[in-house]
CSV table of C-alpha atoms and ligand atoms in Angstrom, one decimal:
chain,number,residue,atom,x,y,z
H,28,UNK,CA,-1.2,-22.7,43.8
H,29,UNK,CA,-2.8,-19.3,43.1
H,30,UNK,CA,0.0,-16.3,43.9
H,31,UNK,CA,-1.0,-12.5,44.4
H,32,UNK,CA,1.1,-11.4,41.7
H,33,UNK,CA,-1.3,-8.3,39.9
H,34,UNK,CA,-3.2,-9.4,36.8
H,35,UNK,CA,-5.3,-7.6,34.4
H,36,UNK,CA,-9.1,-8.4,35.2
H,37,UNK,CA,-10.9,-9.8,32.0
H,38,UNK,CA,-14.0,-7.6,32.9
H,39,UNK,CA,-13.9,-4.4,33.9
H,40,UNK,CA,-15.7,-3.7,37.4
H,41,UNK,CA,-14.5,-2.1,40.4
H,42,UNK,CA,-13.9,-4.1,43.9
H,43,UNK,CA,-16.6,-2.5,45.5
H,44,UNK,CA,-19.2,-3.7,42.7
H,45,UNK,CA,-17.6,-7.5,42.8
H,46,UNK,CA,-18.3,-7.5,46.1
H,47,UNK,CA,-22.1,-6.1,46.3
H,48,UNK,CA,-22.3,-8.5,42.9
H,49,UNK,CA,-21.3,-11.8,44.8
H,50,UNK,CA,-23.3,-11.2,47.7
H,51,UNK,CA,-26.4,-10.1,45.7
H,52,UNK,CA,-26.0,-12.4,43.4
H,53,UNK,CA,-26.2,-14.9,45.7
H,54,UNK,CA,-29.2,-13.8,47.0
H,55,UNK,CA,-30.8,-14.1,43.7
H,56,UNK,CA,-29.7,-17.0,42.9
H,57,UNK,CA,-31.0,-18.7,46.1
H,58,UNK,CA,-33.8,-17.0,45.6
H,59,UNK,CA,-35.1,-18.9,42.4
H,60,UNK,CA,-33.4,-21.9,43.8
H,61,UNK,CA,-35.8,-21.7,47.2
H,62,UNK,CA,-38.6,-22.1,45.1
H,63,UNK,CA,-37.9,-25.3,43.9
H,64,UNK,CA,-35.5,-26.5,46.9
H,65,UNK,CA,-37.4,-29.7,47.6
H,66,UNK,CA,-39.0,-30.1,43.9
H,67,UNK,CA,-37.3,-33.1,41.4
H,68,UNK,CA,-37.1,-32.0,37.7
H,69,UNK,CA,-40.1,-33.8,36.9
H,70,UNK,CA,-42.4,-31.7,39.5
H,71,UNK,CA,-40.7,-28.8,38.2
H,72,UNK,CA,-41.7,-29.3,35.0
H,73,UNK,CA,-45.4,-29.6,36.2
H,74,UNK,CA,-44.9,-26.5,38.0
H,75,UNK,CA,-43.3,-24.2,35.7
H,76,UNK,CA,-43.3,-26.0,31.9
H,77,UNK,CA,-41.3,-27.8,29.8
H,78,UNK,CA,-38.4,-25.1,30.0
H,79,UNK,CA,-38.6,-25.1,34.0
H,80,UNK,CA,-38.3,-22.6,36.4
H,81,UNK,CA,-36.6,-19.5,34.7
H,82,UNK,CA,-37.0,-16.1,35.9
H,83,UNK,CA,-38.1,-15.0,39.5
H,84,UNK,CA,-41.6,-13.3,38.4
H,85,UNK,CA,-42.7,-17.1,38.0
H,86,UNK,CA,-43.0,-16.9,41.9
H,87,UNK,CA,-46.6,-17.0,43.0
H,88,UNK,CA,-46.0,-15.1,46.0
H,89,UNK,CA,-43.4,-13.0,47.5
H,90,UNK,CA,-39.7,-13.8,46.9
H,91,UNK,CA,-37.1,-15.4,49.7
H,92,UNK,CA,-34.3,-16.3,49.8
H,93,UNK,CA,-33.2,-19.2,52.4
H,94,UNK,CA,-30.5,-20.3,55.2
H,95,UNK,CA,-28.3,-19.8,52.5
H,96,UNK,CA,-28.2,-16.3,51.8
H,97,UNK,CA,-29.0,-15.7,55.6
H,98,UNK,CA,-26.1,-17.8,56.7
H,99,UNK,CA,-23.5,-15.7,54.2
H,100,UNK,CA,-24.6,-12.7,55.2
H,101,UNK,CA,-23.4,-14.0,59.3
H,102,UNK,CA,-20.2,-15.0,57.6
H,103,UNK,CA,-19.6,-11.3,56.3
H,104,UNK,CA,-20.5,-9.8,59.9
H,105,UNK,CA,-18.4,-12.6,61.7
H,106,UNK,CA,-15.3,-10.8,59.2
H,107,UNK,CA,-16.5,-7.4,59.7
H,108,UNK,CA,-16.1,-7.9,63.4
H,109,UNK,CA,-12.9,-9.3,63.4
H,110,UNK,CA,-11.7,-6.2,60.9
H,111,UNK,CA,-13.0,-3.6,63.1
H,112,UNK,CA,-10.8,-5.1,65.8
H,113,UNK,CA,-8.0,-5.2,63.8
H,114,UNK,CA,-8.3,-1.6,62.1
H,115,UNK,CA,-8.5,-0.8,66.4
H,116,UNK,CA,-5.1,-2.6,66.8
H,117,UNK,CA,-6.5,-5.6,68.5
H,118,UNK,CA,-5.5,-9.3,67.2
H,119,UNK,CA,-9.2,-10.8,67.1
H,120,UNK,CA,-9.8,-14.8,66.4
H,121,UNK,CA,-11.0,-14.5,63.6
H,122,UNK,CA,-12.6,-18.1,64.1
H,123,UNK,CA,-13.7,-17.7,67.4
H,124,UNK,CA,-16.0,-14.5,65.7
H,125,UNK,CA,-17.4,-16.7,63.2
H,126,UNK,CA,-18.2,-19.0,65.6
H,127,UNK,CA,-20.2,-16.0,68.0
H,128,UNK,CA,-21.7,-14.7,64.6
H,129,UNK,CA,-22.9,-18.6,63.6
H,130,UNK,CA,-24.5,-19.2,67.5
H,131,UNK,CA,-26.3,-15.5,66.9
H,132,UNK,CA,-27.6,-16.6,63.4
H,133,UNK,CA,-28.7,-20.2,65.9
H,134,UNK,CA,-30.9,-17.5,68.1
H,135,UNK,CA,-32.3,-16.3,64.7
H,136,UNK,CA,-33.6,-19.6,64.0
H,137,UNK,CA,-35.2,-19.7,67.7
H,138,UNK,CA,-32.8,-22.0,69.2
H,139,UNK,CA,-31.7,-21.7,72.7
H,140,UNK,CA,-27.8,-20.9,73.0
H,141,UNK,CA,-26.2,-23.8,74.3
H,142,UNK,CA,-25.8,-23.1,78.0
H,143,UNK,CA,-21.7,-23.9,78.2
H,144,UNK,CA,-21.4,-21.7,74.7
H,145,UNK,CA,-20.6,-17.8,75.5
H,146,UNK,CA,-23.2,-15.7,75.2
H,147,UNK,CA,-22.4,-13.4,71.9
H,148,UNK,CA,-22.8,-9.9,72.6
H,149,UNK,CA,-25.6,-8.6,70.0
H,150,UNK,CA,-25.1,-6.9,66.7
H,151,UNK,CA,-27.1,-4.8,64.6
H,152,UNK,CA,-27.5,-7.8,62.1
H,153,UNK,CA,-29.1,-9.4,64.6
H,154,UNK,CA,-32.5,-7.4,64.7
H,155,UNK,CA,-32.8,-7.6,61.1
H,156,UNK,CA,-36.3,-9.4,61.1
H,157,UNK,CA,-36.1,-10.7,57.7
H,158,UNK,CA,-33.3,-12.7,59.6
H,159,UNK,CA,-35.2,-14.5,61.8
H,160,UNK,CA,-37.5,-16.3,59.7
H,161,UNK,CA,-36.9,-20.4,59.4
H,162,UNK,CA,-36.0,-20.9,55.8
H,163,UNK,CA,-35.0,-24.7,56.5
H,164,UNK,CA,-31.6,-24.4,58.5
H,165,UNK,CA,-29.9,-27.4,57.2
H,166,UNK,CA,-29.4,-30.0,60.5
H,167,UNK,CA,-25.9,-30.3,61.0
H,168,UNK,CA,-25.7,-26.3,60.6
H,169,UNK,CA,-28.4,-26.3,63.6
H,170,UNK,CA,-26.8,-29.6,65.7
H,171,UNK,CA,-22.8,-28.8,65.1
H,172,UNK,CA,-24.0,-25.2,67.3
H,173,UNK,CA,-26.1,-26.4,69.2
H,174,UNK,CA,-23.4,-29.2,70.6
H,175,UNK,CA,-22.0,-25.7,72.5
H,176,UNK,CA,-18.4,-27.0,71.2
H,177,UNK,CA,-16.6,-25.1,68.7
H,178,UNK,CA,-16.2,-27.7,66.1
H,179,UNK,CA,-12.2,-27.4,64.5
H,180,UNK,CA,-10.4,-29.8,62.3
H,181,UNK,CA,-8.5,-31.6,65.5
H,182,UNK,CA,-11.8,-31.9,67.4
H,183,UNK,CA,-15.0,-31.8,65.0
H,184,UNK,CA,-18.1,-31.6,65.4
H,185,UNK,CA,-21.0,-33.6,63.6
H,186,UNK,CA,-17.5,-35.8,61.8
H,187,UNK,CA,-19.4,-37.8,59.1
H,188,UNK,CA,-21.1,-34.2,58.1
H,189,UNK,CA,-20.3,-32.8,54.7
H,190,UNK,CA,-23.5,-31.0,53.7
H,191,UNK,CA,-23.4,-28.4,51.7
H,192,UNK,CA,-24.4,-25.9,54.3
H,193,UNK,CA,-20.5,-25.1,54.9
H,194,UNK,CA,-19.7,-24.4,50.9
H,195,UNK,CA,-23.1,-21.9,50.5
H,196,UNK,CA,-21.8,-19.7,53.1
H,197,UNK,CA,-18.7,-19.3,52.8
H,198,UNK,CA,-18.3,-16.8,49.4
H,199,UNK,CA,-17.3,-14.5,51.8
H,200,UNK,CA,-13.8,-15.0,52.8
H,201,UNK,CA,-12.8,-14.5,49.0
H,202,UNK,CA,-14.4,-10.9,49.3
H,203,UNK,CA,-11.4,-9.8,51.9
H,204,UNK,CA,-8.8,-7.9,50.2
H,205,UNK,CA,-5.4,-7.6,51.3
H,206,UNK,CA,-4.9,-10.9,52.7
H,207,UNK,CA,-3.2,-14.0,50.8
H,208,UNK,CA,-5.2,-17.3,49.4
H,209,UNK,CA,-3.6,-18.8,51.5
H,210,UNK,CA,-5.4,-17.4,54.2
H,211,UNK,CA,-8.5,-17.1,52.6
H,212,UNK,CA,-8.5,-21.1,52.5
H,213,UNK,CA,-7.8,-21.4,56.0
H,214,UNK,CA,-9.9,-18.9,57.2
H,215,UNK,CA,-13.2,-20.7,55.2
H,216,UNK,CA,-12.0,-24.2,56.3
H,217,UNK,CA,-11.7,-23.2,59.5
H,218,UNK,CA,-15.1,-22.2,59.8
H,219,UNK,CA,-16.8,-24.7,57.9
H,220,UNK,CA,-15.1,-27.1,60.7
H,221,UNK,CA,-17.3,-25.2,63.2
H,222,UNK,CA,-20.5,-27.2,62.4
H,223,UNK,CA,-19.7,-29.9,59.8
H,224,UNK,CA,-16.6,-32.5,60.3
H,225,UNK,CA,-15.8,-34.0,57.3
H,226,UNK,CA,-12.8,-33.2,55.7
H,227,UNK,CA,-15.0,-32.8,52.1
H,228,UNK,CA,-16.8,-29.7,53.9
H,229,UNK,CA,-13.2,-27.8,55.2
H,230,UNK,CA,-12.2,-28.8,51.6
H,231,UNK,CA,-15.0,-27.3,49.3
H,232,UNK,CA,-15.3,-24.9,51.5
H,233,UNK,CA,-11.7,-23.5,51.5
H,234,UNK,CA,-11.7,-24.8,47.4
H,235,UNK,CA,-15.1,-22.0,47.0
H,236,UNK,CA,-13.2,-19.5,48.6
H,237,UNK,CA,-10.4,-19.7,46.8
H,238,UNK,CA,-12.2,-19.3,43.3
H,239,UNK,CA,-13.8,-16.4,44.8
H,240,UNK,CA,-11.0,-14.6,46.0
H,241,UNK,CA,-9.1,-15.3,42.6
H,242,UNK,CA,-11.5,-13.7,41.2
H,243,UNK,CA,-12.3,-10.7,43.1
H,244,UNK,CA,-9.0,-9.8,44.2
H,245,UNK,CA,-6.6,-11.3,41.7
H,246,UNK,CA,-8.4,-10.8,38.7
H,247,UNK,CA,-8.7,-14.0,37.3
H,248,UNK,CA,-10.7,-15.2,34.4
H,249,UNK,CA,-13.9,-18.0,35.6
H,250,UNK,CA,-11.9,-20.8,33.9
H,251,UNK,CA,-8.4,-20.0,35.7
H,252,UNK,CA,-10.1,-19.6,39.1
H,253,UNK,CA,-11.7,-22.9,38.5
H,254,UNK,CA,-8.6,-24.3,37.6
H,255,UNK,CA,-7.1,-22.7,40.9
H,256,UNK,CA,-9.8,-24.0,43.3
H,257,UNK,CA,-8.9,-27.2,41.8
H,258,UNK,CA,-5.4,-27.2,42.0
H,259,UNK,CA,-5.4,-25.8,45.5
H,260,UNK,CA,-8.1,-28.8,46.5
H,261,UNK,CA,-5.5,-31.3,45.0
H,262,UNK,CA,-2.5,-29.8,47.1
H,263,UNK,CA,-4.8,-30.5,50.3
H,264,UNK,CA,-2.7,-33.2,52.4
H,265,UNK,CA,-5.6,-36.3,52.5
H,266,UNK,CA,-7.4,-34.7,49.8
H,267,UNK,CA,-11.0,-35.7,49.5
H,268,UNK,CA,-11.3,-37.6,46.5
H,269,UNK,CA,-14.9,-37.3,45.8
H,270,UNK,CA,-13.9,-33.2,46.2
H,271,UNK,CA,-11.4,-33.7,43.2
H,272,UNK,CA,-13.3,-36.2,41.1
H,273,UNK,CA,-16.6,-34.1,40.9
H,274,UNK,CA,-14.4,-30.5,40.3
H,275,UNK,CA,-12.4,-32.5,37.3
H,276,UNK,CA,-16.1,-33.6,36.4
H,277,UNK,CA,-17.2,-30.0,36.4
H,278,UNK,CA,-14.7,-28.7,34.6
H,279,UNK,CA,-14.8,-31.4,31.8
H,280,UNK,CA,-18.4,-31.4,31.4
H,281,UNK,CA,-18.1,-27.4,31.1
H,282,UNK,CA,-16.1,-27.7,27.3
H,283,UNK,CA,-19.3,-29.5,26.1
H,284,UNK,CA,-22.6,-28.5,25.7
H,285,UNK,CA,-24.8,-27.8,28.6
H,286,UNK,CA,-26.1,-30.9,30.2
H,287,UNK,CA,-29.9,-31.2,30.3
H,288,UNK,CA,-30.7,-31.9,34.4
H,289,UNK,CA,-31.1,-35.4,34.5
H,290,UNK,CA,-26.9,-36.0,33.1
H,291,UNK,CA,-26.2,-33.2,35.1
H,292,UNK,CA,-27.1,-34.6,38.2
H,293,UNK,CA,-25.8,-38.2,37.1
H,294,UNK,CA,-22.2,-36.3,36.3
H,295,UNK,CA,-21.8,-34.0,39.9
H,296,UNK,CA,-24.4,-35.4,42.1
H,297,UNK,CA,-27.2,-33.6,43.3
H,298,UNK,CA,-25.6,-30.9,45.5
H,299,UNK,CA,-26.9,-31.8,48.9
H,300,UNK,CA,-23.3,-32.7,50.2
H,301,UNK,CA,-20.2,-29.8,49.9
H,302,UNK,CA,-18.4,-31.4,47.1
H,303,UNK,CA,-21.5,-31.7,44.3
H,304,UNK,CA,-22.8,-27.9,45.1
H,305,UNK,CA,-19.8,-26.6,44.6
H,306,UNK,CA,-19.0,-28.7,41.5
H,307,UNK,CA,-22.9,-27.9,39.9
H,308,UNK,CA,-22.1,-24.2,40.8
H,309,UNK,CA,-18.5,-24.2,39.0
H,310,UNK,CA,-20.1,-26.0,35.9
H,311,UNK,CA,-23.4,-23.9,35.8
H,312,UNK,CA,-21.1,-20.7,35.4
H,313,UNK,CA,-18.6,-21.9,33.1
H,314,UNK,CA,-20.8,-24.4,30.8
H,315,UNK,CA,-23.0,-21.0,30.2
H,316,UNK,CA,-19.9,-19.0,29.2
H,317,UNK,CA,-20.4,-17.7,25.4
H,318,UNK,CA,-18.4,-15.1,23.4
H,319,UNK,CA,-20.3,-12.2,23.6
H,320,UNK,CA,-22.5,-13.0,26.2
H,321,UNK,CA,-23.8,-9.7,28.4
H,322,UNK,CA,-23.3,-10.0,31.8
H,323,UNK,CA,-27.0,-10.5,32.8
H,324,UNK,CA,-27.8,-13.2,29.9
H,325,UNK,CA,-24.5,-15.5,31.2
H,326,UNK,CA,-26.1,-14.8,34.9
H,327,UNK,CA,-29.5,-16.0,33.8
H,328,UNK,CA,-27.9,-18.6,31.9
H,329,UNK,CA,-25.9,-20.1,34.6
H,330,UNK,CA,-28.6,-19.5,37.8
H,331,UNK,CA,-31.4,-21.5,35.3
H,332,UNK,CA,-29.0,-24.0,34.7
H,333,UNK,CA,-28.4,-24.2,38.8
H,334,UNK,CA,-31.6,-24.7,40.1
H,335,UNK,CA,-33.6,-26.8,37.4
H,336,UNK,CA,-32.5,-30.1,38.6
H,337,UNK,CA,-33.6,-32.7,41.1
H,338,UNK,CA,-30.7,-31.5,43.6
H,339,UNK,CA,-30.5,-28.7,46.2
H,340,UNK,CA,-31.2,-26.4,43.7
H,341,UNK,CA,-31.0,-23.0,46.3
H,342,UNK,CA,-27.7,-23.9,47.6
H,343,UNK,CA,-26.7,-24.3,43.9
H,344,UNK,CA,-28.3,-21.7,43.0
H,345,UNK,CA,-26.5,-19.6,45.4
H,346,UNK,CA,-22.8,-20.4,44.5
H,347,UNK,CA,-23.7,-20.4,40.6
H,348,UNK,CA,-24.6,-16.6,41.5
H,349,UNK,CA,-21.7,-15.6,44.0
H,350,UNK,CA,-19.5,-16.6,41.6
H,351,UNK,CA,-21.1,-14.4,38.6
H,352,UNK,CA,-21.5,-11.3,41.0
H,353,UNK,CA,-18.1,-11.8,42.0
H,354,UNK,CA,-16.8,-11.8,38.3
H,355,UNK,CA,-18.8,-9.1,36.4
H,356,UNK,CA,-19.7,-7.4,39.6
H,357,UNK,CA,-23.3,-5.7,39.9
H,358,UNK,CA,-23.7,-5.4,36.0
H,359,UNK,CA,-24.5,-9.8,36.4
H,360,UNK,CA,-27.6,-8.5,38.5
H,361,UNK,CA,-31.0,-8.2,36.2
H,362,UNK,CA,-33.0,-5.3,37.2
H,363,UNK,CA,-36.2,-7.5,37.2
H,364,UNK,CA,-34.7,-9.8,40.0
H,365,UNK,CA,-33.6,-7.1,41.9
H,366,UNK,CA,-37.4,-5.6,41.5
H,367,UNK,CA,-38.6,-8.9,43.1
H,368,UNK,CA,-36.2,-9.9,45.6
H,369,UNK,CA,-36.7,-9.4,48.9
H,370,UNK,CA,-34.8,-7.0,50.9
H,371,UNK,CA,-32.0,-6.1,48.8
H,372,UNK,CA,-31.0,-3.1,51.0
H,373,UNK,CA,-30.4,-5.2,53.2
H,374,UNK,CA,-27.8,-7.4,51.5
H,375,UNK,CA,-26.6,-4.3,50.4
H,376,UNK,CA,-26.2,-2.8,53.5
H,377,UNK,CA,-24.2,-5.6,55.0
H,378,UNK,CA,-22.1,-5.7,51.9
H,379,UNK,CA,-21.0,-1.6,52.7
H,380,UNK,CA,-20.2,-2.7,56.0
H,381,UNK,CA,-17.6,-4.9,54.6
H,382,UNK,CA,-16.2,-2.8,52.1
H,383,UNK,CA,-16.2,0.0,54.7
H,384,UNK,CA,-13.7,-2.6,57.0
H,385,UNK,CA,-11.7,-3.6,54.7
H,386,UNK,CA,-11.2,0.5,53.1
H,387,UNK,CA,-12.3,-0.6,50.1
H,388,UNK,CA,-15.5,1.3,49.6
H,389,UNK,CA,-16.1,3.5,46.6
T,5,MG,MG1,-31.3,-23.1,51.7
């Protein structure tokens, strides 16, 4: 199990960059991913050529990203909240304001409240218009907040759920400093628990987390985070064994050479559920590792990688990219995506918020 005993980080980038680099970097990720989210690797090859979709100026239109990066960004005010009560003195459920910040981000997607849910107070994320448009909200995400119940591990809701619409927003929870890993994984399994029941989705949920956080706060290399995530996963009473089968996959497949998208989806799955997302975004990052690498060319890489395949190619997309941002911090970001992407002041602004909570801002 990973400890907070101080290491030396392997690349040199300060907290505040790691965290603005895992949130953008999800963005951009999801970005490309979104424009191929319901495309096979055949149609993208019609699409985009032989080499597939590969850089962000291959959109024909304006750039999005989806549910995905909307939904993390909920996730970082839910924790901002819950910090500014406790930099007030006040012991705030931390849970309970993910669970408020998750039925706002439902009124984003122009879904009543459920009428025996509380009634969040507003926040300024929630005029954010970009916000509000419907980048297809994955089901159980929509029907686990729309039961009005706040879904926990003893009473779930949507049980048999375990789409990956827990893991893609829940990088998050490994950008809070100052707080064990311990409590990182409980906090993310906790709230993956509020919409999706199956124990695979509080699993790779808490298991992404956990590689984040060893990353961004105790300085681990990919490979040892990985190797954390894992190991942290196994400890889990009842682990989920398809969890631990497709992360041993992922990290196997990651000595060799990189898979073209037709193995890689035969190896992890095609990331619609928790488990194969998370496992496609651990192996897109680490099979893409070289020696001397820059941090851009490993992040373009690893995202092209991510997305060109018959699977959720967003959401994979999305972890593939927190995970980078996370480890080389905003150097992983090319300027040419940033150029294209929509509203990165945004994501930007929401990331200072966090940093400004937890002191750590530059
Ligand atoms: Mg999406």
């Amino acid at each position: 199990m990973v400890t907070d005993s101080p290491a030396t980080h392997p690349y040199p980038a300060s907290f505040a960059s790691r965290v603005q680099g895992s949130l953008m970097g999800g963005a951009l990720g999801d970005s490309l991913g979104y424009l191929v989210e319901f495309d096979d690797v055949d149609t993208i090859r019609e699409r985009f050529g032989e080499a597939g979709l590969v850089d962000l100026s291959q959109a024909a239109g304006p750039v999005h990203f989806s549910d995905d990066t909307q939904m993390t960004l909920y996730t970082v005010d839910a924790l901002v909240e819950a910090l500014d009560w406790a930099n007030q003195g006040i012991g705030a459920d931390a849970n309970a304001c993910l669970w408020l910040a998750y039925l706002r981000w439902l009124a984003t997607q122009g879904e009543p409240t459920p009428s025996h849910a509380p009634t969040p107070q507003p926040r300024w994320i929630d005029a954010q218009e970009t916000l509000h448009h419907r980048r297809h909200p994955g089901a159980a995400c929509l029907s686990g907040l729309a039961s009005g119940n706040m879904g926990t591990q003893a009473r779930p809701v949507n049980p048999d759920s375990k789409g990956c619409g827990t893991v893609m927003r829940s990088a998050p929870f490994g950008l809070v400093p100052h707080i064990p890993a311990e409590a990182v994984y409980k906090l993310s399994s906790d709230a993956a628990s509020l919409t999706h029941g199956h124990p695979s989705a509080r699993q790779s949920s808490g298991a992404f987390s956990t590689l984040v956080h060893a990353i961004a706060v105790l300085g681990l290399d990919l490979s040892a985070a990985a190797a954390a995530a894992k190991e942290r996963a196994a400890a889990e009473p009842n682990a989920d064994a398809d969890l631990l089968r497709r992360l041993d996959a992922a990290l196997d497949l990651a000595e060799g050479p990189v898979l073209e998208p037709e193995a890689l989806t035969a190896a992890l799955g095609e990331g619609w559920v928790a488990e194969e997302a998370l496992a496609i975004g651990i192996y897109a990052v680490l099979a893409t590792t070289a020696g001397d690498i820059s941090p851009v060319e490993h992040f373009l890489a690893a995202i092209r990688v991510a997305v060109n395949h018959s699977g959720d190619s967003d959401s994979t997309g999305s972890i593939a990219g927190n995970i980078l941002g996370a480890y080389y911090g905003e150097d992983a970001l090319p300027q040419a995506w940033l150029a294209l992407a929509e509203e990165p002041a945004l994501v930007r602004a929401i990331g200072a918020e966090l940093l400004r909570v937890t002191g750590a801002a530059d």
